Backbone as numpy.savetxt, mean C-alpha at the origin, in Angstrom:
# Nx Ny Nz CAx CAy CAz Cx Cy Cz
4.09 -17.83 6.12 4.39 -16.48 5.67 4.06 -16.37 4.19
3.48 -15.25 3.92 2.99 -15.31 2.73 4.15 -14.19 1.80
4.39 -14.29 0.63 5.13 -13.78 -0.06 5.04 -12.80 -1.58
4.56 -11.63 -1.20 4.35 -10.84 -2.49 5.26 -9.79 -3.30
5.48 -9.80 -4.28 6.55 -9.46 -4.94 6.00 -9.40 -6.20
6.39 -8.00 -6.42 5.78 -7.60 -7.75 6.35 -6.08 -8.63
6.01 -6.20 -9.54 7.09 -4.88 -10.47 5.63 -3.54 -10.37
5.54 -2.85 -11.61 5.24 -1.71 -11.54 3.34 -1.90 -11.82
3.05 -1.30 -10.57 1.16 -1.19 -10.67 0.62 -2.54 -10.56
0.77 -2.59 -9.48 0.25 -3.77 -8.63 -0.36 -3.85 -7.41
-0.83 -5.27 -6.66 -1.04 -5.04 -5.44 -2.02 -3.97 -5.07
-3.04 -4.50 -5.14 -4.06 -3.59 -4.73 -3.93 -2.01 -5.31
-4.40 -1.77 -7.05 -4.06 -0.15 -7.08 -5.01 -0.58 -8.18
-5.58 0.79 -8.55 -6.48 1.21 -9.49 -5.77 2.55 -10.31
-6.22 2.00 -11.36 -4.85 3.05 -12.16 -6.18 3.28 -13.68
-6.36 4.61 -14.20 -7.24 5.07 -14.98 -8.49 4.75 -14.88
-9.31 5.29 -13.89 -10.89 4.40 -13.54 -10.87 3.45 -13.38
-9.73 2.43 -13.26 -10.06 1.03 -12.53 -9.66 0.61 -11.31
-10.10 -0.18 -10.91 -10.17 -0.40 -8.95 -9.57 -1.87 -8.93
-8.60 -1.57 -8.02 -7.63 -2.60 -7.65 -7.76 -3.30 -6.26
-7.45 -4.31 -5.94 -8.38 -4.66 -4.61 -7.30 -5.26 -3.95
-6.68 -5.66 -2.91 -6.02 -6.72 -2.26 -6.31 -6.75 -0.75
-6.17 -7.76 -0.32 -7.39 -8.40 1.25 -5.99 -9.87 1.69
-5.75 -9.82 2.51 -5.12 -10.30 3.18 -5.52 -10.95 4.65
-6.16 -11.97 4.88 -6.78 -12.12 5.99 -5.91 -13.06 7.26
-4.71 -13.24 6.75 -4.29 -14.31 7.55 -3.57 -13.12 8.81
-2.96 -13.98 9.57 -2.50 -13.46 10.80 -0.83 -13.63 10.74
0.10 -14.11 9.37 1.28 -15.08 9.34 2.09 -13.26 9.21
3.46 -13.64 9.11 4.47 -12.50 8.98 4.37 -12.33 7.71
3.64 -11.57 6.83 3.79 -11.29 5.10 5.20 -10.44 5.26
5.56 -10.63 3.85 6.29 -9.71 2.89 5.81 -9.13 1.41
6.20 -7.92 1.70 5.74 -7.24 0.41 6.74 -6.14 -0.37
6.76 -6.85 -1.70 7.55 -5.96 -2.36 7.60 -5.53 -3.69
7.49 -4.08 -3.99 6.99 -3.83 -5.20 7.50 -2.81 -5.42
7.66 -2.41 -6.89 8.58 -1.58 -7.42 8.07 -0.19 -7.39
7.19 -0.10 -8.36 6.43 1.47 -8.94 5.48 1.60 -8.76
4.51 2.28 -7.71 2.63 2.25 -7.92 2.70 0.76 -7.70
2.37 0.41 -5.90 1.96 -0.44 -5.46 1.33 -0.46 -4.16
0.61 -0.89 -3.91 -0.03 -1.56 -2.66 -0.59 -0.52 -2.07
-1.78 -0.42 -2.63 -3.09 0.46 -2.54 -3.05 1.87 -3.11
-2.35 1.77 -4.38 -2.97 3.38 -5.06 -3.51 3.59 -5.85
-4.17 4.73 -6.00 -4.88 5.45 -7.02 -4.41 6.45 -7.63
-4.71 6.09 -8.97 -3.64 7.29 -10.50 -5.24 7.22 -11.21
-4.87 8.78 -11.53 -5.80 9.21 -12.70 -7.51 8.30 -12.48
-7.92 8.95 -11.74 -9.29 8.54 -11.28 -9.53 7.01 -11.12
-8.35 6.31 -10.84 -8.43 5.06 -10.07 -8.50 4.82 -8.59
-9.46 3.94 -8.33 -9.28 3.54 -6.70 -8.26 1.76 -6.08
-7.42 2.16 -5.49 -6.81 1.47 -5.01 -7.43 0.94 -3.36
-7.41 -0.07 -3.02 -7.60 -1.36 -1.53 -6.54 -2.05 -1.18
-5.86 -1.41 -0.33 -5.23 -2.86 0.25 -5.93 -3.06 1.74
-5.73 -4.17 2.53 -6.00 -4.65 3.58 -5.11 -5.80 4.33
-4.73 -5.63 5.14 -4.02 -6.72 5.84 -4.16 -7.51 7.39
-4.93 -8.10 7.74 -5.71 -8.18 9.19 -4.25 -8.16 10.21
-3.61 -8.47 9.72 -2.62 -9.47 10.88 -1.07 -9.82 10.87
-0.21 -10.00 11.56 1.07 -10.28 11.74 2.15 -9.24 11.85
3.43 -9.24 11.85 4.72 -8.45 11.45 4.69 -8.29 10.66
4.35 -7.40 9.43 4.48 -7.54 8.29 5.92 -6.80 7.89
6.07 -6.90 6.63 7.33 -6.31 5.90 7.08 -5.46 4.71
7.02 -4.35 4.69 7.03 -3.65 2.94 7.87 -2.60 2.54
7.96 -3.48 1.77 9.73 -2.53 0.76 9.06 -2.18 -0.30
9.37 -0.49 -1.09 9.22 -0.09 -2.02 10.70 -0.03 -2.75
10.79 -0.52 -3.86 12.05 -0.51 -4.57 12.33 0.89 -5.46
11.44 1.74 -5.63 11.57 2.70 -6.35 10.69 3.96 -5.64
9.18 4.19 -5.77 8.72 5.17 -4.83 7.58 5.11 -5.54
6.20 6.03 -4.97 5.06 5.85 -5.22 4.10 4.66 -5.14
4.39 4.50 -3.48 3.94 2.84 -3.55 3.18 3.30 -1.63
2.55 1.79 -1.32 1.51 2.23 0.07 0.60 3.57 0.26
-0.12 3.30 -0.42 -1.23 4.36 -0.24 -1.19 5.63 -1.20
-0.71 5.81 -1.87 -0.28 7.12 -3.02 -1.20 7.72 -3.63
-2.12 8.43 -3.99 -3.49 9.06 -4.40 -2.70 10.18 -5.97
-3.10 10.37 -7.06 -2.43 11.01 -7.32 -3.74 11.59 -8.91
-4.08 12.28 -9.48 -4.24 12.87 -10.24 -6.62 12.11 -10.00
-6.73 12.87 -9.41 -8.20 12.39 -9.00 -8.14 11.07 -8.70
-7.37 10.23 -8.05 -7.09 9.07 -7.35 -7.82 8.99 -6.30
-8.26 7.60 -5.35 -8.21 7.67 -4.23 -7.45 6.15 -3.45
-6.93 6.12 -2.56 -6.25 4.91 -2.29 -6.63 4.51 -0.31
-6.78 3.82 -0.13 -6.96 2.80 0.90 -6.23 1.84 1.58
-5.14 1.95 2.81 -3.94 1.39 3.05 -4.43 0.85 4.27
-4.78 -0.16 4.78 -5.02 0.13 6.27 -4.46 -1.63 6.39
-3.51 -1.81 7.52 -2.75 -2.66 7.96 -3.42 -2.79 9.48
-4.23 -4.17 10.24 -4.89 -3.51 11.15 -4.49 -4.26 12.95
-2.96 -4.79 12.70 -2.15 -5.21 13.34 -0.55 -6.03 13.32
0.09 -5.89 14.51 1.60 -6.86 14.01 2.56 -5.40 14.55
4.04 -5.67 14.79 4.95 -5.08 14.38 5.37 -5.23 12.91
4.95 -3.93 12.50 5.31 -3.84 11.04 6.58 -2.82 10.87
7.08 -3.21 9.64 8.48 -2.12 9.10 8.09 -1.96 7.48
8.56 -0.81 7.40 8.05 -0.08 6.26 9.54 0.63 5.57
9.70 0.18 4.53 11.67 0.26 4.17 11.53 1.42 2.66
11.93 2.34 2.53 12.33 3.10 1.77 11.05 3.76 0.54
11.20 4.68 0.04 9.74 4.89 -0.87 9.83 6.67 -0.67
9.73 7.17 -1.64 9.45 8.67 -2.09 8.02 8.69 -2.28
7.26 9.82 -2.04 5.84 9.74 -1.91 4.81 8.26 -1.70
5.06 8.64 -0.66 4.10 7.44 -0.08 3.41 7.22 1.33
3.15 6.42 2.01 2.70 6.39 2.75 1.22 7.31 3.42
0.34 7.17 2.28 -0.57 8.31 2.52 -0.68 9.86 2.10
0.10 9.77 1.05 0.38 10.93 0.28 -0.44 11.08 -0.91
-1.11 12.09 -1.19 -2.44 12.55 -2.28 -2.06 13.83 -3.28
-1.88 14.25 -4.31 -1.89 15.18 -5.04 -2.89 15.36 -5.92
-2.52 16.48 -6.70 -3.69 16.47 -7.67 -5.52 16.27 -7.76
-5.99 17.25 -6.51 -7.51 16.87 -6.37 -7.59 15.28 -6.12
-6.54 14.51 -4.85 -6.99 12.94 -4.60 -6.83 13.10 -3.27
-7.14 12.03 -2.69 -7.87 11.61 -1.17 -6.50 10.24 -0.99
-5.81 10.22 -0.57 -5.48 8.69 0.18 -5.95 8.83 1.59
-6.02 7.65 2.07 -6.08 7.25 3.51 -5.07 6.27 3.94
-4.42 6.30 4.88 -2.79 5.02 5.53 -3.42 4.89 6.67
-3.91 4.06 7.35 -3.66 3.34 8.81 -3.22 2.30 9.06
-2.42 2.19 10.35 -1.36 1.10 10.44 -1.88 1.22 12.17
-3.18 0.17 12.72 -3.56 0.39 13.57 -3.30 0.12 15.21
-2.26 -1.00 15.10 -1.77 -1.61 16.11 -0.43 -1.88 16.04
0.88 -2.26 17.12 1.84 -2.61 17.16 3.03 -1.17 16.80
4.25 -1.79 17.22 5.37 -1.26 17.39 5.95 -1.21 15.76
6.03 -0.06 15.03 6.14 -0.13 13.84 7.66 0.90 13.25
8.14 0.23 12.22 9.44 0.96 12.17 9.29 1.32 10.85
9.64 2.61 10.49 9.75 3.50 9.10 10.79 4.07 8.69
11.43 3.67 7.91 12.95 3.50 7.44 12.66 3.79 5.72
């Protein structure tokens, strides 16, 4: 199981024209957890990537604006592409875009819980 944990603008995000990347290829139960602007967004003409091939995964937002968030000419990229996954707490997120931005969220396979 792999273990990510991290504070504010992380995890795959692109934040003022820069591009943030994260790729995950294993198949194990990850955890993921991050505070502010994490795990695949884009702020102010940044592009955010996340990717995750495989397993149950776990992702907790501790604060909000985190999994896929697009926000001021942003664009962000969330795509999880199997597992029973759970997805725990977060204010704008999950594929949410403002401000002239584009996100994309897919969560393509398995029994998934959003809490």
């Amino acid at each position: 199981m792999d273990q990510y944990t991290s504070g504010d603008f992380s995890l795959g995000g692109g934040y003022y024209y820069g591009w943030g990347f994260l790729l995950d290829l294993g198949n194990e139960n990850d955890k993921y957890t991050t505070s502010h602007y994490g795990l695949g967004f884009g702020v102010h003409s940044g592009i955010g990537a996340f990717y995750d091939f495989g397993g149950d995964d776990n992702y907790k937002s501790l604060h909000a604006v985190a999994e896929s968030i697009a926000w001021d000419l942003g664009i962000s990229n969330f795509q999880d592409l199997s597992g029973n996954d759970t997805y725990t707490g977060c204010a704008l997120c999950l594929g949410q875009a403002s401000q002239s931005s584009f996100s994309f969220f897919v969560d393509q396979k398995g029994q998934d819980k959003y809490i």
